[in-house]
XYZ file of C-alpha atoms in Angstrom:
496
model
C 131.460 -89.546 -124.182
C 128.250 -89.216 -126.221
C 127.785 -92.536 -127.009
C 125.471 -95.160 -125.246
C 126.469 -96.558 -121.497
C 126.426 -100.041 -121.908
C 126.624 -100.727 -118.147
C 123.181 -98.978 -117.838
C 121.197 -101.292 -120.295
C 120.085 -103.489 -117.314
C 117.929 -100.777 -116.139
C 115.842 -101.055 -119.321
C 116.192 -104.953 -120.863
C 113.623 -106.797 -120.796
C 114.170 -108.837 -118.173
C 114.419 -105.444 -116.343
C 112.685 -107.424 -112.765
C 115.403 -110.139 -112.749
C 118.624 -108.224 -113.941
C 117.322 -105.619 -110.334
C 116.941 -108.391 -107.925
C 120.420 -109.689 -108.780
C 122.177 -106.220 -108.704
C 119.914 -105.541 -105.674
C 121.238 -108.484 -103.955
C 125.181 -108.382 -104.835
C 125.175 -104.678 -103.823
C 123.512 -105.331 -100.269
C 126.460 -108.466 -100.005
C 129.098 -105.703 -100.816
C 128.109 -103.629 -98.510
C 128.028 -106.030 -95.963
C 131.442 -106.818 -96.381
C 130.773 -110.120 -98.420
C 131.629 -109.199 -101.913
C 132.427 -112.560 -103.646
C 129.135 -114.884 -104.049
C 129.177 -118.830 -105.323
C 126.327 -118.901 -107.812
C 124.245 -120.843 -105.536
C 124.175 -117.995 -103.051
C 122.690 -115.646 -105.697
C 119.883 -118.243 -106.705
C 119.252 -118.649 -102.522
C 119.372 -114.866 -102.645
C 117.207 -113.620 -105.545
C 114.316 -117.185 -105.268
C 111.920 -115.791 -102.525
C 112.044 -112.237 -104.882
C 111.803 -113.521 -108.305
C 109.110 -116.563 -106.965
C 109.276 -120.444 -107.506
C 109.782 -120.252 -111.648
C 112.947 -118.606 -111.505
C 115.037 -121.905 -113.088
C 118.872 -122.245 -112.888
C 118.853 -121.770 -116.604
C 117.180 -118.214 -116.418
C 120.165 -117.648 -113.840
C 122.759 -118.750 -115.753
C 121.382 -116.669 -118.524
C 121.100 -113.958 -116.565
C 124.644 -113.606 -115.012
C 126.254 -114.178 -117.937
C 124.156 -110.907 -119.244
C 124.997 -108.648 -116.637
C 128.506 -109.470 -116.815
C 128.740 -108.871 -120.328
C 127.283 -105.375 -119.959
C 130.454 -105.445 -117.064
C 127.949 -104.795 -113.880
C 129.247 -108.048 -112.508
C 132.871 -109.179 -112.841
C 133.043 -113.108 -112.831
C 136.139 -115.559 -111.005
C 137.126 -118.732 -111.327
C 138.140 -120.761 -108.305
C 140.927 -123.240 -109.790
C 140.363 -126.484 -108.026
C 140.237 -130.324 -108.848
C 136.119 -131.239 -109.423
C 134.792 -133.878 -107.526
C 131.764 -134.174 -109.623
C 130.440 -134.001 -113.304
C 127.823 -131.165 -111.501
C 131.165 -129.270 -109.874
C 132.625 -129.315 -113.321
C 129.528 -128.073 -115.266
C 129.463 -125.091 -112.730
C 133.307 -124.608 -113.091
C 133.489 -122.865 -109.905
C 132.380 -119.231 -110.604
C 132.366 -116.146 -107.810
C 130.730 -113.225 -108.714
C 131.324 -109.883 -107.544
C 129.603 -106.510 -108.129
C 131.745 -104.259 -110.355
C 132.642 -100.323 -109.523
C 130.145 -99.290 -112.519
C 127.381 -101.646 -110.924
C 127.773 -99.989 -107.502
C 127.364 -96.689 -108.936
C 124.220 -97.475 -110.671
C 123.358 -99.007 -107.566
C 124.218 -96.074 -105.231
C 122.499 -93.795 -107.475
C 119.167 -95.822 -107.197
C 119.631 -96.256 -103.692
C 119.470 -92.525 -103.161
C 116.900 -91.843 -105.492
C 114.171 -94.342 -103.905
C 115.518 -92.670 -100.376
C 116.013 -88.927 -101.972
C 113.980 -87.355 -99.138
C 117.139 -88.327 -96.422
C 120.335 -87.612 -98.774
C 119.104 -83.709 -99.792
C 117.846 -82.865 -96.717
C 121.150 -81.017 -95.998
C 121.856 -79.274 -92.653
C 123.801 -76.049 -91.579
C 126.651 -77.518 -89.223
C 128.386 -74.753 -87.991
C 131.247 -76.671 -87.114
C 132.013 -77.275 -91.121
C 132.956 -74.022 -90.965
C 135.281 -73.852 -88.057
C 137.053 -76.828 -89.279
C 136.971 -75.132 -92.931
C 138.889 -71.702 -91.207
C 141.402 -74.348 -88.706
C 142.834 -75.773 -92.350
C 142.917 -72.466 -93.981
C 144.563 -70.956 -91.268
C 147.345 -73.916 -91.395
C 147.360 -73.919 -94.861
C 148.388 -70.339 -94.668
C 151.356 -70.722 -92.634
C 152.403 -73.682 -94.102
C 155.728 -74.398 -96.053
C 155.564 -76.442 -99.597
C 155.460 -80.577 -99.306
C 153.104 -82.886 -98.910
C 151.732 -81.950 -95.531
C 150.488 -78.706 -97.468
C 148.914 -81.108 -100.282
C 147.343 -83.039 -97.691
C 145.815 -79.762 -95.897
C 144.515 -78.755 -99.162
C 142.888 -81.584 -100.165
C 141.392 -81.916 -96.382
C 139.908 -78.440 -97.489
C 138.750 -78.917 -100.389
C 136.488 -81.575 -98.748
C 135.071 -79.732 -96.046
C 134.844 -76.842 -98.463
C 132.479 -79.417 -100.725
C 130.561 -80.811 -97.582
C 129.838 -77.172 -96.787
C 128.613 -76.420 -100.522
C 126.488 -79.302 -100.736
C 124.870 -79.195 -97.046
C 123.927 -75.660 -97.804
C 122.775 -76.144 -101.333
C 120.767 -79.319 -100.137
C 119.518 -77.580 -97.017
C 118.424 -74.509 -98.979
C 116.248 -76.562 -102.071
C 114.729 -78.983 -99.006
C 113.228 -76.184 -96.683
C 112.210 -74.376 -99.692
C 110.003 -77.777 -101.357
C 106.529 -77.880 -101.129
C 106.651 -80.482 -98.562
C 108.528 -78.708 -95.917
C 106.446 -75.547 -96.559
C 103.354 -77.651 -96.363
C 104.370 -79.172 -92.657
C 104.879 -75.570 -91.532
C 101.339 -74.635 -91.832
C 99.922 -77.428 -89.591
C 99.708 -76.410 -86.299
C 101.899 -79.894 -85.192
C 105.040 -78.005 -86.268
C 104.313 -75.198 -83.348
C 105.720 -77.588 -81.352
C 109.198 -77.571 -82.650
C 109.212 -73.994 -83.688
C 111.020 -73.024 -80.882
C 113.896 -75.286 -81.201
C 114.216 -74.893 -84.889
C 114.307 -70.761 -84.795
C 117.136 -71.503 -82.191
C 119.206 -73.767 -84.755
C 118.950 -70.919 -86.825
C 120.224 -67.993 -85.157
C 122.749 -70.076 -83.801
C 123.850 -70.860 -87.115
C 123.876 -67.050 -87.878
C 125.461 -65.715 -85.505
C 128.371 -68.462 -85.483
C 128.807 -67.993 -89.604
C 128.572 -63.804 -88.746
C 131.367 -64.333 -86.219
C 133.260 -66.735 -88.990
C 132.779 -65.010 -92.301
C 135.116 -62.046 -92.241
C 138.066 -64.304 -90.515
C 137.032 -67.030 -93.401
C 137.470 -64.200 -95.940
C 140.553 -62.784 -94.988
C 142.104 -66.378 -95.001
C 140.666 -67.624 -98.773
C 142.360 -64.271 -99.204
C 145.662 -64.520 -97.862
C 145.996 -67.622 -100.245
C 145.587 -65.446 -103.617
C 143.087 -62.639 -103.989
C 145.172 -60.988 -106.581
C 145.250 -63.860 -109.016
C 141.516 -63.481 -108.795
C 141.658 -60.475 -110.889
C 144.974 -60.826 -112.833
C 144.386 -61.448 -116.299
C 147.115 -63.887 -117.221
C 145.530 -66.632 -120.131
C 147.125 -69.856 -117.988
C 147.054 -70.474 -114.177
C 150.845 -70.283 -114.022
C 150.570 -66.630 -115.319
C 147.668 -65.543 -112.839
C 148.810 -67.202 -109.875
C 152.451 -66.263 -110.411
C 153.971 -65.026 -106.736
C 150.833 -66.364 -104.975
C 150.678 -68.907 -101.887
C 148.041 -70.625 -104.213
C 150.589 -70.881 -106.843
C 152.743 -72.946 -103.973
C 149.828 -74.825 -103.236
C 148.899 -76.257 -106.798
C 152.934 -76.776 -107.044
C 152.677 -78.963 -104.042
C 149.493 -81.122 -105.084
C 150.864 -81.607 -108.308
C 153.802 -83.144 -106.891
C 151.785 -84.736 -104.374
C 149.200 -86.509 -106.782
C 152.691 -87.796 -109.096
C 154.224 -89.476 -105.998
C 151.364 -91.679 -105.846
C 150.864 -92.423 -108.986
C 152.937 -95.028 -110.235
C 150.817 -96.476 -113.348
C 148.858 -93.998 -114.654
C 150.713 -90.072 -116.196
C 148.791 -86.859 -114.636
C 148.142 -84.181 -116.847
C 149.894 -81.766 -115.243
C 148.247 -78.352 -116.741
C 144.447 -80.334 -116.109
C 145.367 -80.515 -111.956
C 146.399 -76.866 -111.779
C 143.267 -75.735 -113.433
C 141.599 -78.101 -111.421
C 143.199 -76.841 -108.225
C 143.009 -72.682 -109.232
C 139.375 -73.456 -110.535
C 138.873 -75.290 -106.384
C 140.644 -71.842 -105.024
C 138.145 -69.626 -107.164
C 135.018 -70.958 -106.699
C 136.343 -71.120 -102.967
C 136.625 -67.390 -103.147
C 133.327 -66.446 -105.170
C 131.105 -68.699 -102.293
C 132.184 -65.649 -99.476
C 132.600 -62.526 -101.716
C 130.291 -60.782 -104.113
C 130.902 -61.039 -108.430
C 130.160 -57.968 -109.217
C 126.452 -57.014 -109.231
C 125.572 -61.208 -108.338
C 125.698 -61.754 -104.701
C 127.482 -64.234 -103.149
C 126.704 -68.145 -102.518
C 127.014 -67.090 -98.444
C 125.196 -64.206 -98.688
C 122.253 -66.126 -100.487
C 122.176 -68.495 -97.468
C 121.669 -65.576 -94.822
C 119.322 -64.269 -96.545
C 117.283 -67.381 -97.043
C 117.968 -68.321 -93.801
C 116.512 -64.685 -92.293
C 113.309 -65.510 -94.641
C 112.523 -68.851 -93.026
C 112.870 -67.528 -89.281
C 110.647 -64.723 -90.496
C 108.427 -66.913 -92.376
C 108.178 -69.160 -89.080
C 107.464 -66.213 -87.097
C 104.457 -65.158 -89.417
C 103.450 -68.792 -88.950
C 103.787 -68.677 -85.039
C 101.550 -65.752 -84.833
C 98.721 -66.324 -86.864
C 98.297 -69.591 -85.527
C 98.081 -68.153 -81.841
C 96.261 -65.211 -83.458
C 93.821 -68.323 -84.516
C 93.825 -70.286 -81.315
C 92.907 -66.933 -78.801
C 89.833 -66.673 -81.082
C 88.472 -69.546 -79.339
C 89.405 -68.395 -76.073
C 87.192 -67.447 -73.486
C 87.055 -63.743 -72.359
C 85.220 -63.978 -68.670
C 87.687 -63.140 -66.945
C 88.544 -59.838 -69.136
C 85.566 -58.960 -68.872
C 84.639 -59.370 -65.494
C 87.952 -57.347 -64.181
C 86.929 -54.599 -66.855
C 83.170 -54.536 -65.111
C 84.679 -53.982 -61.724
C 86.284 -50.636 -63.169
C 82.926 -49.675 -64.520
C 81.291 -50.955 -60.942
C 83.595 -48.266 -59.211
C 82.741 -45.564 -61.438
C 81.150 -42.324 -59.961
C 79.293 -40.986 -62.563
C 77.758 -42.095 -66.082
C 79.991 -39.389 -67.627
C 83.257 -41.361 -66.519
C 81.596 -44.715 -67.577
C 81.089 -43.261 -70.624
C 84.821 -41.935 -70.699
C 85.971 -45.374 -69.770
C 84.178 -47.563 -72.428
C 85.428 -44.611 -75.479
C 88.599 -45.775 -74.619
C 88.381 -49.337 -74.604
C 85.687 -50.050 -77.160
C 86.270 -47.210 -79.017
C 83.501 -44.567 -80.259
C 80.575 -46.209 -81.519
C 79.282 -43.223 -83.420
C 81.668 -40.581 -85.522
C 80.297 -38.282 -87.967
C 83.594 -36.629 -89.802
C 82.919 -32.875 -91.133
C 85.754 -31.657 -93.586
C 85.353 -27.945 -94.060
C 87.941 -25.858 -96.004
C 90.237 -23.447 -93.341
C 89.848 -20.367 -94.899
C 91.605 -17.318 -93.440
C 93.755 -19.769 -91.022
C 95.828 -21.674 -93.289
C 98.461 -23.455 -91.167
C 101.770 -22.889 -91.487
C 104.736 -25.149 -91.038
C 105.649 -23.096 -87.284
C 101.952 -22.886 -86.003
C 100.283 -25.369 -84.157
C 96.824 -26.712 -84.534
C 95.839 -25.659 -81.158
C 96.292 -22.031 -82.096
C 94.548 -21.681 -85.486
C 91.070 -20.873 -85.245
C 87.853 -23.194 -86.016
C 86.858 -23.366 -89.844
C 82.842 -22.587 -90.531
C 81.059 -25.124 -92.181
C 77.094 -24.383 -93.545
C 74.967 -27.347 -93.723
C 71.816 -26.513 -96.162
C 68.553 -28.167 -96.009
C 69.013 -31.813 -97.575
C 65.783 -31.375 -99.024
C 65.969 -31.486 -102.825
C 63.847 -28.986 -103.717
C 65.476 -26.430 -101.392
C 68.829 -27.447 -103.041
C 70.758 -24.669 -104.544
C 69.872 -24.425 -108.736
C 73.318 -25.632 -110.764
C 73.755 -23.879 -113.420
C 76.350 -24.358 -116.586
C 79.064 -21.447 -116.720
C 80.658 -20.552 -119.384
C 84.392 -19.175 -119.524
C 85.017 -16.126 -120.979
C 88.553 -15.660 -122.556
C 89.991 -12.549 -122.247
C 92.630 -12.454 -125.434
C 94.050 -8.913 -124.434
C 95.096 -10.019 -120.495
C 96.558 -13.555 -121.948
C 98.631 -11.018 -124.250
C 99.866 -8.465 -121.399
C 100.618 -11.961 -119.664
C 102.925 -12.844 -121.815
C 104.568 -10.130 -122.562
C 105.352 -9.592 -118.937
C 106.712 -13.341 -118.718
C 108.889 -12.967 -122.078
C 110.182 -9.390 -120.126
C 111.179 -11.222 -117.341
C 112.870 -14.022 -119.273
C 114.858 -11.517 -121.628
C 115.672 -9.455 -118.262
C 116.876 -12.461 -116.493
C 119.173 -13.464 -119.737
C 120.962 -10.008 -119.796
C 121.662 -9.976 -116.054
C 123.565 -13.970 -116.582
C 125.108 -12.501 -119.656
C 127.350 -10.419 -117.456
C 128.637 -13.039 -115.792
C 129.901 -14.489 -119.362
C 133.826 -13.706 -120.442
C 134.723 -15.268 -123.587
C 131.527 -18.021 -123.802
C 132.788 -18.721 -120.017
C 131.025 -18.653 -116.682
C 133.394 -19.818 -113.612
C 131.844 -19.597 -110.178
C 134.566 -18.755 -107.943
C 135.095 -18.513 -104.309
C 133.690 -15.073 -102.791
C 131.675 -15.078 -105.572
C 128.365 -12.262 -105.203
C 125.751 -13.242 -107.329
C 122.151 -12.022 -107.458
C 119.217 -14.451 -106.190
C 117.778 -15.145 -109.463
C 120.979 -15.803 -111.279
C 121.984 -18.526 -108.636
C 118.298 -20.099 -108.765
C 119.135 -19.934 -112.801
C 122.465 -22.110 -112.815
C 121.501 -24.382 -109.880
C 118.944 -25.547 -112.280
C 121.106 -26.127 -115.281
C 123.357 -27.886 -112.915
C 120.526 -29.988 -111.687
C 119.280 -30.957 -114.965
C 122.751 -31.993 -116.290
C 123.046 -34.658 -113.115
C 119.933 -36.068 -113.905
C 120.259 -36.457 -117.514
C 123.792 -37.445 -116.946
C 124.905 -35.521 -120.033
C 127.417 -32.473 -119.405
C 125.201 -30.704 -122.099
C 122.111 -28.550 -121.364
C 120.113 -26.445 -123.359
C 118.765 -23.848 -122.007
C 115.448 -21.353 -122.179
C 117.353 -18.461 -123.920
C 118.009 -20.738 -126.821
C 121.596 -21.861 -126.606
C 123.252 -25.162 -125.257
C 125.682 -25.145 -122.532
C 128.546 -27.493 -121.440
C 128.535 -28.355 -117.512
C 131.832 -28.807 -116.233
C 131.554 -29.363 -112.367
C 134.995 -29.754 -110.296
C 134.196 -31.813 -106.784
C 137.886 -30.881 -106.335
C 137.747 -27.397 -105.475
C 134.919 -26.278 -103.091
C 133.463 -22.569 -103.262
C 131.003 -20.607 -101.577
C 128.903 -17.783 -103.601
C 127.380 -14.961 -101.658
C 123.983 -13.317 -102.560
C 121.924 -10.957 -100.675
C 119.772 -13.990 -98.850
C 122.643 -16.339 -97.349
C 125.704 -18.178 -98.638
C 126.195 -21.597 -100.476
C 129.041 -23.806 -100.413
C 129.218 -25.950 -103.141
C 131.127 -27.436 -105.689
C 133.132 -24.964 -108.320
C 131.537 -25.536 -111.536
C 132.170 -23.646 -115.456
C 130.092 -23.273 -117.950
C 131.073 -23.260 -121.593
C 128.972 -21.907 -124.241
């Protein structure tokens, strides 16, 4: 597996130019339906590429090369020779091999890569992708429920790799470079269409889709069995893989099938089925990616749409606007109505803003602005010299008022602890239901409470010195009364 692909080395011989044109050539035959070439068709083939020099020799050489390196696979017609010439040649057909095709395919779509990953969304994938779930639901074990499957599991992969191709070619710096020229406006409208269309098909699709991949085994998806047998035990998938495995050994008559390799293969189909529609954990799903891409390019269109008619009434003309406006003005009584009229179109063309503190009519939350009276405002001379003198201040600190300050606080503090420390029976503070509590003891605890959430530790410590243990029980609702209203709220105990 890791060593060197023989059937590859033509790409990079020497004679790179000649072993091409001949693998160019017997790959365009097979695909025509003309698979078997005389040697003399080749030559004909491969002279108007390779130019006049190109000798039978150099052929010769040259096919027996590429069919040692087993790109072309080599037949000899047994007949009687007529001629010396017929039995020098020996009659040899040539025929492009299955490893030569697939080099060939693969070049093929990497000299055309622009028109195999463009991708498209074809909504009708998906309704042919729910019909065969929906069978393979109701169906009973055999090989008309291998069949299905399999007939799934390729419109499942056409799905994957439409979107997947669609998705990486809208998002390439070519598309996004054709969006911004102003061509593109033309088809805007019928590509915004395509979209939603696609949308709100897949949104009609995706929860019947889901509850179908899940009919087939959702709970193996989370059973955690070590083999496939174990998880899908009891499962219609389980059925499933039983019939393909039979299935795939019917028609195999000369090769064994690992059995255990085409279950995984066929649970590992079922599961990455089932992860494309639903989320894995925090990671969102392949579908949901798709929307959400999807959403991004109408929007991004959209953006696109307006700034380039944004751009284009720049360079409209605005006679007419203005004419119709002037009539307005023409019919106006008086200059203060003009004046009226042309504030609200054009907009002021001189505003001075004043802010000016409202002293003595602060507003409150229930009074409106029309009711509160006009704030003062003093404007001095702007002259400099009649300025007002700044002068540095210094601050005085008074030691004896930040003392009585504090005293007073630490009073309030040691006041506040006695009054909770009634509530306290053996280290223990239940809230209970009918509960009267003073003000400033409920402010107290709704602020442990609060800090324990938010540190998302059932431990606080608290401003008297001692740590507390938050035990709140959503079970049990109470409501604690106090002198300005009533709160309902969770019972909660507090453990010293």
């Amino acid at each position: 597996m890791t060593g060197k692909v023989v059937a590859g080395s033509y790409l990079v011989a020497e004679n790179v130019e000649r072993y091409r044109a001949i693998m160019r050539y017997c790959y365009r035959c097979h695909k025509a339906m003309n698979g078997l070439l005389y040697r003399q068709d080749i030559f004909d083939g491969v002279r108007n590429e390779l130019g006049a020099t190109y000798t039978d020799s150099q052929l010769d050489q040259d096919l027996n090369q590429l069919v040692e390196w087993e790109n072309l696979t080599r037949r000899q017609e047994m007949i009687r020779p007529k001629s010396i010439q017929e039995y020098k040649e020996k009659h040899y057909r040539y025929q492009i091999s299955e490893k030569g095709i697939l080099f060939e395919e693969l070049l093929d779509k990497l000299n055309h890569l622009d028109e195999y990953t463009r991708g498209d969304l074809d909504k009708d994938t998906f309704v042919l992708l729910l019909e065969n779930l929906e069978v393979l639901a109701s169906s009973s074990a055999g090989t008309d429920q291998a069949k299905c499957w399999l007939r799934t599991i390729e419109l499942f992969g056409k799905l994957q790799k439409n979107s997947s191709d669609y998705i990486g070619y809208i998002n390439s710096a070519t598309i996004d470079g054709k969006m911004k020229t102003e061509s593109f406006l033309v088809y805007k409208d019928q590509f915004i269409m395509y979209l939603r269309d696609f949308i709100v098909k897949i949104q009609e699709l995706y929860y019947k889709l889901t509850a179908a991949i899940d009919k087939l085994g959702q709970e193996s998806i989370s059973c955690s069995g070590n083999s496939v047998i174990e998880k899908s035990a009891g499962t219609k998938i389980d059925e499933i893989i039983r019939s393909v495995v039979a299935y795939e050994q019917s028609r195999s008559f000369l090769e064994a099938i690992d059995e255990e390799t085409l279950r995984e293969r066929c649970y590992d189909l079922y599961k990455g089925m089932y992860r494309w529609f639903n989320k894995d954990g925090k990671r969102d799903s392949e579908y949901d990616t798709l929307m959400n891409q999807t959403e991004q390019i109408i929007s991004r269109i959209t953006s696109l749409v307006y700034y380039y008619g944004q751009e284009s009434r720049q360079y409209q003309s605005r006679r007419r606007d203005y004419l119709h406006i002037a009539q307005w003005f023409a019919s106006a009584d008086t200059v203060e109505v003009c004046g009226a009229m042309y504030g609200a179109i054009f907009g002021m063309t001189k505003v001075r803003h004043y802010y000016s503190p409202e002293e003595g009519s602060i507003l409150m939350p229930t009074t409106r602005s029309w009711d509160a009276t006009p704030a003062e405002l003093f404007t001095g001379n702007l002259n400099r010299r009649n300025r007002e003198e700044r002068r540095v201040k210094t601050v005085a600190v008074n030691r004896q008022l930040q003392k009585e300050q504090r005293q007073e606080y630490l009073a309030k503090v040691q006041y506040r602890e006695q009054v909770i420390e009634r509530y306290f029976s053996d280290n223990c503070l239940l809230l209970k239901d009918g509960m009267k509590i003073e003000p400033m003891v409920r402010t107290t605890l709704l602020r442990w409470i609060s800090r324990s959430i938010a540190t998302g530790q059932d431990t606080v410590r608290t401003e008297f010195g001692y740590q507390l243990r938050v035990v709140v029980d959503t079970s049990q609702w109470i409501t604690l009364v106090s002198e300005d209203g009533r709160l309902t709220m969770p019972q909660v105990c507090f453990y010293r």
